[in-house]
Amino acid sequence: MEQFPIFLTTTGGSLLIVGGGVNAARKARLLSKASARVDVVADAPVHPELQALADTGAVTVHARPFTDEDVDGRLLVIGAAEDDDALLSRVAAAARAARVPVNVVDRPDLSSFLMPAIVDRDPLVVAIGSGGSAPVLARSIRAKIEALLPARTGALARFADGFRSTVARALPADARRRFWEWVFDGPVSSAVLAGDEPRARSALIDRLNRNQAGETPGLVQLVGVGPGDPDLLTFKALRAMQTADVVLVDSLVSPEILECVRRDALRIDVGKRSGRHTMPQADIQALMVDHARAGKRVVRLKGGDPFLFGRGGEEREHLLAAGVPVEVVPGVSAAFGCAAATGIPLTHRDHAQGATFVTGHARDAEGAPDLDWEALSRPGHTVVVYMGVATAPAIARRLMAAGRNPATPCVVVENGTRPDQRTLPTTLGALADTVAAAGVSGPALLFIGEVCQAAVADVAVQAPPLAAGAV
Ligand SMILES: C[S@@+](CC[C@H](N)C(=O)[O-])C[C@H]1O[C@@H](n2cnc3c(N)ncnc32)[C@H](O)[C@@H]1O
């Protein structure tokens, strides 16, 4: 490491920028965030942004030529004059002679320190340096970290700081570390990041009291992981998966997503496929309670969104009744993922004024779901059927009997958003035959409604239909 990263205390110090152009303006914008006096020396009219900073009092502009004495007593000096190598060399030499750290823009050879790319979540700051060799790479990494750190991360750091001495008095060092890990990865952090500090405060105090009483309550997170494409995971889901002690996985979770789970977390397969329950729901719930009571962070991974045909509601009720803290992390439901992947707008000003999500699970004596067929058969309305492959013939029959036009466009999407996605365009009248002929065996959705016309047209343009309309 040729440069050693440090965070310099600037409070009460004074910083100097030499130059008045766009480079100086950029540096001034950055340095004005430090609590220090910022002087700018420039002998020509300054850039408008620099002038605007001067007008607010964030920097002071001295309209005169640079003298060597300008560097005296400074914490840092920045040489930012464009196209004036002689002046930049003078600034660098004067700063070195006065033993003041100096940075000259785009001239590592004249600099004694480099300015990092910064992600600012004050008081939390991330600085990224590449030793001057790849500033564009450093900026691209900064953009990724910007996206990873929620906007209120700084608020979280300030919130935690407010409790530091209380926690230090209440807990011994080892317990303290586990306590803070819990704060930053659990419901307290989620509440602060959501802007709800009162809720965060009471959760933190409750946990602190329990820790002092020797209890180590765990947490269950019901995490929606979307329909299969790992790029559809939320940052929150990823964080939960990477901090879990125990992970319960069901069969709709794709292998690519499982790759994102912390390696040394205990994995329990509680997979369910249509008609074959490998673990009864009551046992799954008991498992979650047992692990959480042992103080573990339990993550229950669920395909799509936990609260849409995912039994998330009943699991949450059960956990709360057992006194186990629970958090729900939403996911992209299959309807949204598949709609986006196939170009089906669920609503459209010209074609559908609403959309309804229904389960296709057979409920009545004739093997059809128990649904409000009159309401679902209205034109200008999209119906999305989950778990409807087996009952597709009954569903189509009921909708047509209630008045929906047999020519209504439909699309069956199997394994949506995954590499093996199949898109089967059809009509309501031909839905049953399409499903049977294609031998749909993976998770699939039935989209029914005029909005499917767009997807059908797209699919026809992209590639001619294969046998049975499979694409
Ligand atoms: C028990 S439900 C779970 C739904 C999930 N909670 C959600 O929000 O997507 C399972 C059904 O979701 C649908 N499904 C899940 N993943 C899918 C995918 N990748 N492509 C198509 N349908 C999917 C299928 O209808 C499947 O039978």
Short mmCIF file of C-alpha atoms and ligand atoms in Angstrom, two decimals:
data_model
loop_
_atom_site.label_atom_id
_atom_site.label_comp_id
_atom_site.label_asym_id
_atom_site.label_seq_id
_atom_site.Cartn_x
_atom_site.Cartn_y
_atom_site.Cartn_z
CA MET A 1 0.00 0.00 0.00
CA GLU A 2 1.68 3.19 -1.14
CA GLN A 3 -1.01 5.40 0.40
CA PHE A 4 -2.36 4.74 3.86
CA PRO A 5 -6.03 5.72 4.31
CA ILE A 6 -6.81 7.86 7.36
CA PHE A 7 -9.69 10.13 8.37
CA LEU A 8 -8.33 13.57 9.18
CA THR A 9 -10.03 15.71 11.81
CA THR A 10 -10.70 19.05 10.13
CA THR A 11 -12.75 20.84 12.79
CA GLY A 12 -11.25 24.28 13.44
CA GLY A 13 -8.59 23.86 10.73
CA SER A 14 -8.09 25.76 7.53
CA LEU A 15 -7.91 24.40 4.00
CA LEU A 16 -6.63 26.09 0.85
CA ILE A 17 -7.67 25.63 -2.77
CA VAL A 18 -5.61 27.34 -5.47
CA GLY A 19 -7.54 27.92 -8.72
CA GLY A 20 -11.00 29.16 -9.69
CA GLY A 21 -12.22 26.87 -12.49
CA VAL A 22 -14.38 23.76 -12.59
CA ASN A 23 -11.76 21.60 -10.79
CA ALA A 24 -11.57 24.09 -7.95
CA ALA A 25 -15.38 24.23 -7.80
CA ARG A 26 -15.59 20.42 -7.47
CA LYS A 27 -12.99 20.35 -4.70
CA ALA A 28 -14.66 23.27 -2.94
CA ARG A 29 -18.03 21.46 -2.99
CA LEU A 30 -16.36 18.44 -1.36
CA LEU A 31 -14.25 20.34 1.17
CA SER A 32 -17.16 22.57 2.19
CA LYS A 33 -18.65 19.45 3.86
CA ALA A 34 -15.67 19.31 6.24
CA SER A 35 -16.11 21.47 9.30
CA ALA A 36 -13.15 23.72 8.47
CA ARG A 37 -12.45 27.12 6.96
CA VAL A 38 -12.00 26.84 3.18
CA ASP A 39 -10.06 29.61 1.37
CA VAL A 40 -9.86 29.82 -2.41
CA VAL A 41 -7.11 31.84 -4.08
CA ALA A 42 -7.77 32.67 -7.74
CA ASP A 43 -6.59 35.59 -9.83
CA ALA A 44 -9.36 35.35 -12.45
CA PRO A 45 -13.18 35.36 -12.21
CA VAL A 46 -14.28 32.11 -10.54
CA HIS A 47 -16.61 29.34 -11.76
CA PRO A 48 -20.31 30.07 -11.02
CA GLU A 49 -20.59 27.07 -8.65
CA LEU A 50 -17.61 28.35 -6.69
CA GLN A 51 -19.17 31.80 -6.58
CA ALA A 52 -22.43 30.26 -5.33
CA LEU A 53 -20.53 28.50 -2.51
CA ALA A 54 -18.83 31.81 -1.66
CA ASP A 55 -22.22 33.57 -1.60
CA THR A 56 -23.50 31.11 1.02
CA GLY A 57 -20.35 31.57 3.11
CA ALA A 58 -19.23 27.93 2.63
CA VAL A 59 -15.89 29.13 1.16
CA THR A 60 -14.02 32.43 1.03
CA VAL A 61 -12.66 33.56 -2.33
CA HIS A 62 -9.51 35.73 -2.44
CA ALA A 63 -9.28 37.31 -5.89
CA ARG A 64 -5.51 37.70 -6.21
CA PRO A 65 -2.44 35.73 -7.31
CA PHE A 66 -1.11 32.87 -5.15
CA THR A 67 1.87 33.56 -2.87
CA ASP A 68 3.99 30.91 -1.16
CA GLU A 69 2.88 32.22 2.25
CA ASP A 70 -0.73 31.18 1.45
CA VAL A 71 0.12 27.60 2.46
CA ASP A 72 1.31 28.53 5.96
CA GLY A 73 -0.73 27.06 8.81
CA ARG A 74 -3.03 25.03 6.51
CA LEU A 75 -4.21 21.50 7.26
CA LEU A 76 -4.33 20.68 3.53
CA VAL A 77 -3.62 22.41 0.26
CA ILE A 78 -5.27 21.58 -3.08
CA GLY A 79 -3.77 22.73 -6.38
CA ALA A 80 -6.70 22.95 -8.81
CA ALA A 81 -5.68 25.61 -11.35
CA GLU A 82 -6.36 24.28 -14.86
CA ASP A 83 -3.68 24.47 -17.56
CA ASP A 84 -1.11 26.25 -15.41
CA ASP A 85 1.67 23.75 -14.75
CA ALA A 86 4.05 26.42 -13.48
CA LEU A 87 1.58 27.59 -10.84
CA LEU A 88 0.70 23.99 -9.81
CA SER A 89 4.42 23.15 -9.37
CA ARG A 90 4.87 26.28 -7.25
CA VAL A 91 1.90 25.36 -5.04
CA ALA A 92 3.23 21.81 -4.58
CA ALA A 93 6.75 23.02 -3.78
CA ALA A 94 5.53 25.64 -1.29
CA ALA A 95 3.32 23.11 0.51
CA ARG A 96 6.09 20.52 0.72
CA ALA A 97 8.52 23.12 2.04
CA ALA A 98 5.98 24.06 4.73
CA ARG A 99 5.28 20.34 5.44
CA VAL A 100 1.62 20.75 4.55
CA PRO A 101 -0.02 17.79 2.74
CA VAL A 102 -0.82 18.77 -0.85
CA ASN A 103 -2.98 17.32 -3.61
CA VAL A 104 -2.70 18.56 -7.18
CA VAL A 105 -5.65 17.60 -9.38
CA ASP A 106 -4.70 14.88 -11.89
CA ARG A 107 -1.00 15.17 -10.92
CA PRO A 108 -0.12 12.31 -8.53
CA ASP A 109 3.56 13.16 -9.19
CA LEU A 110 3.08 16.56 -7.48
CA SER A 111 0.80 15.29 -4.70
CA SER A 112 1.65 14.05 -1.23
CA PHE A 113 -1.89 12.71 -0.71
CA LEU A 114 -4.73 11.62 -3.00
CA MET A 115 -8.42 12.46 -2.68
CA PRO A 116 -10.54 9.30 -2.41
CA ALA A 117 -13.94 8.74 -4.04
CA ILE A 118 -16.37 9.26 -1.16
CA VAL A 119 -19.73 7.79 -0.18
CA ASP A 120 -21.11 10.23 2.36
CA ARG A 121 -23.58 8.97 4.97
CA ASP A 122 -22.29 11.33 7.62
CA PRO A 123 -21.11 10.36 10.23
CA LEU A 124 -20.47 7.14 8.31
CA VAL A 125 -18.14 7.82 5.39
CA VAL A 126 -16.69 5.31 2.91
CA ALA A 127 -13.52 6.39 1.10
CA ILE A 128 -12.26 4.48 -1.96
CA GLY A 129 -8.79 4.92 -3.38
CA SER A 130 -6.96 3.33 -6.31
CA GLY A 131 -3.58 4.96 -5.69
CA GLY A 132 -4.34 7.25 -8.62
CA SER A 133 -4.09 4.32 -11.05
CA ALA A 134 -7.80 3.81 -11.84
CA PRO A 135 -9.96 6.74 -10.71
CA VAL A 136 -12.81 5.68 -13.00
CA LEU A 137 -12.85 2.21 -11.40
CA ALA A 138 -12.91 3.86 -7.95
CA ARG A 139 -15.88 5.98 -9.05
CA SER A 140 -17.73 2.94 -10.41
CA ILE A 141 -17.16 1.10 -7.11
CA ARG A 142 -18.42 4.17 -5.29
CA ALA A 143 -21.64 4.05 -7.35
CA LYS A 144 -22.16 0.41 -6.29
CA ILE A 145 -21.58 1.21 -2.62
CA GLU A 146 -23.92 4.23 -2.93
CA ALA A 147 -26.64 1.82 -4.05
CA LEU A 148 -25.87 -0.64 -1.24
CA LEU A 149 -25.99 1.81 1.65
CA PRO A 150 -29.49 3.03 2.44
CA ALA A 151 -29.86 6.82 2.45
CA ARG A 152 -30.51 6.84 6.22
CA THR A 153 -27.36 4.89 7.14
CA GLY A 154 -25.97 8.07 8.72
CA ALA A 155 -29.10 8.37 10.87
CA LEU A 156 -28.49 4.78 12.01
CA ALA A 157 -24.92 5.59 13.04
CA ARG A 158 -26.12 8.67 14.99
CA PHE A 159 -28.92 6.66 16.61
CA ALA A 160 -26.44 3.99 17.76
CA ASP A 161 -24.04 6.62 19.04
CA GLY A 162 -26.81 7.92 21.31
CA PHE A 163 -26.91 4.52 23.10
CA ARG A 164 -23.21 3.71 23.15
CA SER A 165 -22.48 4.61 26.76
CA THR A 166 -25.76 3.07 28.04
CA VAL A 167 -24.94 -0.23 26.35
CA ALA A 168 -21.31 -0.09 27.53
CA ARG A 169 -22.53 0.26 31.14
CA ALA A 170 -25.15 -2.48 30.78
CA LEU A 171 -23.27 -5.29 29.03
CA PRO A 172 -19.83 -6.94 29.18
CA ALA A 173 -17.63 -6.64 26.05
CA ASP A 174 -18.56 -9.95 24.42
CA ALA A 175 -22.30 -9.56 24.88
CA ARG A 176 -21.93 -5.97 23.69
CA ARG A 177 -20.54 -7.05 20.31
CA ARG A 178 -23.42 -9.51 19.76
CA PHE A 179 -25.88 -6.85 20.87
CA TRP A 180 -24.60 -4.31 18.31
CA GLU A 181 -24.60 -6.97 15.56
CA TRP A 182 -28.24 -7.56 16.39
CA VAL A 183 -28.96 -3.81 16.34
CA PHE A 184 -27.37 -3.27 12.93
CA ASP A 185 -28.84 -6.35 11.25
CA GLY A 186 -32.26 -6.59 12.82
CA PRO A 187 -35.52 -4.77 13.48
CA VAL A 188 -33.85 -1.77 15.15
CA SER A 189 -31.85 -1.01 12.04
CA SER A 190 -34.90 -1.61 9.82
CA ALA A 191 -36.98 0.80 11.91
CA VAL A 192 -34.33 3.56 11.83
CA LEU A 193 -33.81 3.13 8.09
CA ALA A 194 -37.59 3.40 7.66
CA GLY A 195 -37.55 6.67 9.62
CA ASP A 196 -39.33 5.24 12.69
CA GLU A 197 -36.90 6.04 15.51
CA PRO A 198 -39.47 5.73 18.35
CA ARG A 199 -40.10 2.09 17.34
CA ALA A 200 -36.35 1.49 17.04
CA ARG A 201 -35.76 3.02 20.48
CA SER A 202 -38.33 0.81 22.20
CA ALA A 203 -37.06 -2.34 20.40
CA LEU A 204 -33.50 -1.54 21.45
CA ILE A 205 -34.41 -0.88 25.08
CA ASP A 206 -36.57 -4.01 25.24
CA ARG A 207 -33.71 -6.12 23.90
CA LEU A 208 -31.21 -4.52 26.27
CA ASN A 209 -33.46 -5.29 29.24
CA ARG A 210 -33.87 -8.88 28.08
CA ASN A 211 -30.11 -9.27 27.58
CA GLN A 212 -29.49 -8.00 31.10
CA ALA A 213 -32.01 -10.52 32.38
CA GLY A 214 -30.00 -13.27 30.63
CA GLU A 215 -32.45 -13.81 27.75
CA THR A 216 -31.19 -14.04 24.17
CA PRO A 217 -34.29 -13.70 21.99
CA GLY A 218 -33.76 -14.55 18.32
CA LEU A 219 -35.55 -13.23 15.29
CA VAL A 220 -37.43 -14.75 12.38
CA GLN A 221 -37.42 -12.96 9.05
CA LEU A 222 -39.96 -14.05 6.44
CA VAL A 223 -38.07 -13.11 3.31
CA GLY A 224 -39.56 -12.88 -0.17
CA VAL A 225 -36.95 -13.74 -2.80
CA GLY A 226 -38.94 -13.14 -5.98
CA PRO A 227 -39.79 -15.61 -8.74
CA GLY A 228 -36.29 -16.92 -9.49
CA ASP A 229 -34.04 -14.34 -11.13
CA PRO A 230 -31.49 -13.42 -8.41
CA ASP A 231 -31.31 -9.88 -9.80
CA LEU A 232 -34.86 -9.40 -8.49
CA LEU A 233 -33.73 -9.86 -4.86
CA THR A 234 -34.04 -6.73 -2.74
CA PHE A 235 -31.05 -5.35 -0.83
CA LYS A 236 -32.94 -6.10 2.36
CA ALA A 237 -33.47 -9.75 1.38
CA LEU A 238 -29.78 -10.07 0.55
CA ARG A 239 -28.78 -8.57 3.90
CA ALA A 240 -31.07 -11.00 5.73
CA MET A 241 -29.67 -13.98 3.81
CA GLN A 242 -26.11 -12.98 4.53
CA THR A 243 -26.58 -12.55 8.27
CA ALA A 244 -28.76 -15.61 8.98
CA ASP A 245 -27.83 -18.39 11.41
CA VAL A 246 -30.56 -20.75 10.18
CA VAL A 247 -32.24 -20.71 6.76
CA LEU A 248 -35.45 -22.55 5.93
CA VAL A 249 -35.78 -23.08 2.20
CA ASP A 250 -38.81 -24.07 0.19
CA SER A 251 -38.81 -25.60 -3.27
CA LEU A 252 -39.68 -22.43 -5.20
CA VAL A 253 -36.33 -20.88 -4.27
CA SER A 254 -33.92 -21.13 -7.20
CA PRO A 255 -30.35 -22.50 -6.83
CA GLU A 256 -28.90 -19.13 -7.96
CA ILE A 257 -30.65 -17.46 -5.04
CA LEU A 258 -29.45 -20.09 -2.58
CA GLU A 259 -25.91 -19.17 -3.66
CA CYS A 260 -26.46 -15.82 -1.89
CA VAL A 261 -27.08 -17.42 1.54
CA ARG A 262 -24.28 -17.13 4.12
CA ARG A 263 -22.10 -20.22 3.67
CA ASP A 264 -22.02 -21.35 7.28
CA ALA A 265 -25.71 -20.83 7.99
CA LEU A 266 -27.60 -24.04 8.84
CA ARG A 267 -29.88 -24.86 5.85
CA ILE A 268 -33.09 -26.78 6.33
CA ASP A 269 -35.07 -27.88 3.28
CA VAL A 270 -38.76 -27.63 4.03
CA GLY A 271 -39.65 -27.77 0.32
CA LYS A 272 -43.17 -28.14 -0.90
CA ARG A 273 -44.34 -28.98 -4.35
CA SER A 274 -47.92 -29.13 -5.52
CA GLY A 275 -49.48 -32.14 -3.81
CA ARG A 276 -46.27 -33.22 -2.03
CA HIS A 277 -45.58 -31.60 1.31
CA THR A 278 -42.17 -32.62 2.51
CA MET A 279 -42.67 -30.97 5.89
CA PRO A 280 -46.04 -30.17 7.46
CA GLN A 281 -46.72 -26.47 8.04
CA ALA A 282 -47.01 -27.01 11.81
CA ASP A 283 -43.51 -28.55 11.89
CA ILE A 284 -42.08 -25.66 9.89
CA GLN A 285 -43.57 -23.19 12.36
CA ALA A 286 -42.30 -25.18 15.34
CA LEU A 287 -38.79 -25.25 13.82
CA MET A 288 -38.77 -21.47 13.45
CA VAL A 289 -39.91 -20.96 17.03
CA ASP A 290 -37.33 -23.41 18.45
CA HIS A 291 -34.38 -21.86 16.63
CA ALA A 292 -35.46 -18.31 17.44
CA ARG A 293 -35.89 -19.21 21.11
CA ALA A 294 -32.33 -20.52 21.05
CA GLY A 295 -31.29 -16.97 20.11
CA LYS A 296 -30.77 -17.62 16.39
CA ARG A 297 -31.49 -15.35 13.44
CA VAL A 298 -33.85 -17.48 11.41
CA VAL A 299 -34.57 -16.65 7.78
CA ARG A 300 -37.54 -18.26 6.11
CA LEU A 301 -37.02 -17.91 2.36
CA LYS A 302 -40.19 -17.72 0.33
CA GLY A 303 -40.70 -17.61 -3.42
CA GLY A 304 -42.19 -14.33 -4.63
CA ASP A 305 -43.68 -12.28 -1.80
CA PRO A 306 -44.40 -13.85 1.61
CA PHE A 307 -47.81 -12.16 1.86
CA LEU A 308 -49.22 -13.23 -1.51
CA PHE A 309 -50.31 -16.88 -1.50
CA GLY A 310 -47.26 -17.54 0.65
CA ARG A 311 -48.76 -18.37 4.06
CA GLY A 312 -46.71 -15.49 5.43
CA GLY A 313 -49.73 -14.16 7.30
CA GLU A 314 -50.35 -17.32 9.30
CA GLU A 315 -46.64 -17.85 10.01
CA ARG A 316 -46.33 -14.29 11.31
CA GLU A 317 -49.39 -14.74 13.57
CA HIS A 318 -48.00 -18.00 14.92
CA LEU A 319 -44.59 -16.51 15.69
CA LEU A 320 -46.05 -13.45 17.40
CA ALA A 321 -48.35 -15.67 19.47
CA ALA A 322 -45.25 -17.63 20.54
CA GLY A 323 -43.56 -14.36 21.56
CA VAL A 324 -40.93 -14.54 18.80
CA PRO A 325 -39.93 -11.26 17.12
CA VAL A 326 -40.74 -11.43 13.42
CA GLU A 327 -39.99 -9.25 10.43
CA VAL A 328 -41.40 -9.50 6.91
CA VAL A 329 -39.18 -8.65 3.94
CA PRO A 330 -41.29 -8.16 0.80
CA GLY A 331 -40.32 -9.73 -2.50
CA VAL A 332 -41.27 -9.41 -6.16
CA SER A 333 -44.31 -11.60 -6.57
CA ALA A 334 -44.44 -14.04 -9.51
CA ALA A 335 -47.16 -11.95 -11.19
CA PHE A 336 -44.94 -8.87 -11.32
CA GLY A 337 -41.78 -10.75 -12.30
CA CYS A 338 -43.52 -12.77 -15.03
CA ALA A 339 -45.46 -9.74 -16.32
CA ALA A 340 -42.24 -7.77 -16.70
CA ALA A 341 -40.39 -10.71 -18.25
CA THR A 342 -43.07 -11.23 -20.91
CA GLY A 343 -44.20 -7.66 -21.60
CA ILE A 344 -47.70 -8.04 -20.12
CA PRO A 345 -48.78 -4.74 -18.53
CA LEU A 346 -51.13 -5.78 -15.72
CA THR A 347 -53.12 -2.61 -16.25
CA HIS A 348 -53.25 -0.46 -19.37
CA ARG A 349 -55.27 2.70 -19.95
CA ASP A 350 -56.80 1.23 -23.11
CA HIS A 351 -57.20 -2.42 -22.08
CA ALA A 352 -57.47 -3.02 -18.31
CA GLN A 353 -58.54 -0.81 -15.46
CA GLY A 354 -57.74 -3.35 -12.78
CA ALA A 355 -56.06 -6.67 -12.04
CA THR A 356 -57.01 -9.47 -9.65
CA PHE A 357 -54.71 -12.15 -8.26
CA VAL A 358 -56.45 -15.42 -7.47
CA THR A 359 -55.47 -18.92 -6.44
CA GLY A 360 -56.39 -21.75 -8.77
CA HIS A 361 -56.50 -24.34 -6.00
CA ALA A 362 -59.57 -26.52 -6.42
CA ARG A 363 -62.13 -25.86 -3.71
CA ASP A 364 -65.57 -26.93 -4.95
CA ALA A 365 -67.05 -30.37 -5.70
CA GLU A 366 -66.41 -30.02 -9.45
CA GLY A 367 -62.70 -29.38 -8.98
CA ALA A 368 -62.86 -25.63 -9.60
CA PRO A 369 -61.61 -22.83 -7.34
CA ASP A 370 -64.33 -21.09 -5.35
CA LEU A 371 -64.16 -17.62 -6.93
CA ASP A 372 -66.45 -14.74 -7.85
CA TRP A 373 -66.72 -15.68 -11.54
CA GLU A 374 -69.08 -12.81 -12.38
CA ALA A 375 -66.56 -10.26 -11.17
CA LEU A 376 -63.62 -12.00 -12.87
CA SER A 377 -65.41 -12.22 -16.21
CA ARG A 378 -65.72 -8.44 -16.65
CA PRO A 379 -63.90 -7.28 -19.78
CA GLY A 380 -61.18 -4.66 -19.31
CA HIS A 381 -59.90 -6.53 -16.27
CA THR A 382 -56.79 -8.71 -15.92
CA VAL A 383 -56.93 -11.99 -13.99
CA VAL A 384 -53.71 -13.64 -12.81
CA VAL A 385 -54.10 -17.19 -11.55
CA TYR A 386 -51.48 -18.65 -9.21
CA MET A 387 -51.32 -22.44 -8.83
CA GLY A 388 -53.83 -22.79 -11.67
CA VAL A 389 -52.26 -25.30 -14.05
CA ALA A 390 -54.28 -28.32 -12.86
CA THR A 391 -57.54 -26.38 -12.76
CA ALA A 392 -56.99 -24.38 -15.99
CA PRO A 393 -59.81 -26.24 -17.84
CA ALA A 394 -62.32 -25.58 -15.02
CA ILE A 395 -61.23 -21.95 -14.70
CA ALA A 396 -61.64 -21.30 -18.45
CA ARG A 397 -65.05 -23.03 -18.46
CA ARG A 398 -66.34 -20.98 -15.49
CA LEU A 399 -65.12 -17.67 -16.90
CA MET A 400 -66.73 -18.34 -20.30
CA ALA A 401 -69.96 -19.50 -18.64
CA ALA A 402 -70.00 -16.19 -16.74
CA GLY A 403 -69.69 -14.30 -20.02
CA ARG A 404 -65.98 -13.80 -20.69
CA ASN A 405 -65.27 -13.93 -24.41
CA PRO A 406 -63.55 -17.21 -25.54
CA ALA A 407 -61.31 -15.04 -27.78
CA THR A 408 -59.86 -13.23 -24.70
CA PRO A 409 -56.06 -13.37 -25.04
CA CYS A 410 -54.21 -15.41 -22.40
CA VAL A 411 -50.58 -16.21 -21.66
CA VAL A 412 -49.25 -19.09 -19.58
CA VAL A 413 -45.82 -18.34 -18.10
CA GLU A 414 -43.88 -21.28 -16.72
CA ASN A 415 -40.63 -20.82 -14.71
CA GLY A 416 -40.95 -17.07 -15.22
CA THR A 417 -37.75 -14.95 -14.95
CA ARG A 418 -35.61 -18.12 -14.93
CA PRO A 419 -33.33 -19.33 -17.72
CA ASP A 420 -35.90 -22.03 -18.61
CA GLN A 421 -38.88 -19.65 -18.82
CA ARG A 422 -41.61 -20.71 -21.26
CA THR A 423 -44.22 -18.27 -22.58
CA LEU A 424 -47.33 -19.84 -24.08
CA PRO A 425 -49.69 -17.38 -25.76
CA THR A 426 -53.24 -18.64 -26.27
CA THR A 427 -56.89 -17.66 -25.84
CA LEU A 428 -59.39 -18.41 -23.09
CA GLY A 429 -61.17 -20.92 -25.38
CA ALA A 430 -57.91 -22.79 -26.06
CA LEU A 431 -56.32 -22.39 -22.59
CA ALA A 432 -56.97 -25.96 -21.43
CA ASP A 433 -55.56 -27.49 -24.63
CA THR A 434 -52.49 -25.23 -24.55
CA VAL A 435 -51.63 -26.20 -20.98
CA ALA A 436 -52.16 -29.91 -21.68
CA ALA A 437 -50.23 -29.95 -24.97
CA ALA A 438 -47.25 -28.07 -23.53
CA GLY A 439 -46.98 -30.40 -20.51
CA VAL A 440 -46.51 -27.55 -18.04
CA SER A 441 -44.79 -29.02 -14.97
CA GLY A 442 -42.87 -26.10 -13.40
CA PRO A 443 -44.40 -23.24 -11.41
CA ALA A 444 -46.68 -21.33 -13.77
CA LEU A 445 -49.10 -18.43 -13.88
CA LEU A 446 -52.14 -17.96 -16.09
CA PHE A 447 -52.59 -14.38 -17.33
CA ILE A 448 -56.08 -13.77 -18.68
CA GLY A 449 -57.21 -10.51 -20.26
CA GLU A 450 -56.92 -8.04 -23.11
CA VAL A 451 -53.47 -6.86 -21.89
CA CYS A 452 -52.06 -10.23 -22.99
CA GLN A 453 -52.50 -9.13 -26.61
CA ALA A 454 -49.30 -7.05 -26.35
CA ALA A 455 -47.28 -10.04 -25.14
CA VAL A 456 -48.81 -12.32 -27.76
CA ALA A 457 -47.86 -9.82 -30.49
CA ASP A 458 -44.32 -9.47 -29.06
CA VAL A 459 -43.82 -13.20 -28.90
CA ALA A 460 -45.07 -13.64 -32.47
CA VAL A 461 -42.63 -11.00 -33.70
CA GLN A 462 -39.66 -12.38 -31.75
CA ALA A 463 -40.00 -15.95 -32.97
CA PRO A 464 -42.58 -18.03 -34.82
CA PRO A 465 -44.58 -20.29 -32.46
CA LEU A 466 -43.21 -23.78 -32.02
CA ALA A 467 -45.38 -26.85 -31.72
CA ALA A 468 -48.33 -26.21 -29.39
CA GLY A 469 -47.43 -22.52 -29.35
CA ALA A 470 -44.44 -23.01 -27.02
CA VAL A 471 -41.81 -20.29 -27.32
C1 LIG B 1 -47.51 -21.03 -3.21
S1 LIG B 1 -47.59 -19.88 -4.51
C2 LIG B 1 -46.39 -18.74 -3.99
C3 LIG B 1 -46.53 -17.42 -4.63
C4 LIG B 1 -45.49 -16.45 -4.15
N1 LIG B 1 -45.68 -16.12 -2.78
C5 LIG B 1 -45.44 -15.18 -4.99
O1 LIG B 1 -45.71 -14.09 -4.48
O2 LIG B 1 -45.12 -15.30 -6.18
C6 LIG B 1 -46.77 -20.76 -5.77
C7 LIG B 1 -47.25 -20.37 -7.16
O3 LIG B 1 -46.67 -19.13 -7.55
C8 LIG B 1 -46.50 -19.14 -8.95
N2 LIG B 1 -45.07 -18.99 -9.26
C9 LIG B 1 -44.06 -18.92 -8.38
N3 LIG B 1 -42.88 -18.74 -9.03
C10 LIG B 1 -43.17 -18.70 -10.34
C11 LIG B 1 -42.39 -18.53 -11.51
N4 LIG B 1 -41.07 -18.36 -11.47
N5 LIG B 1 -43.03 -18.52 -12.71
C12 LIG B 1 -44.37 -18.68 -12.77
N6 LIG B 1 -45.15 -18.84 -11.70
C13 LIG B 1 -44.56 -18.85 -10.49
C14 LIG B 1 -47.01 -20.48 -9.46
O4 LIG B 1 -48.38 -20.33 -9.78
C15 LIG B 1 -46.85 -21.33 -8.24
O5 LIG B 1 -47.70 -22.45 -8.26
#
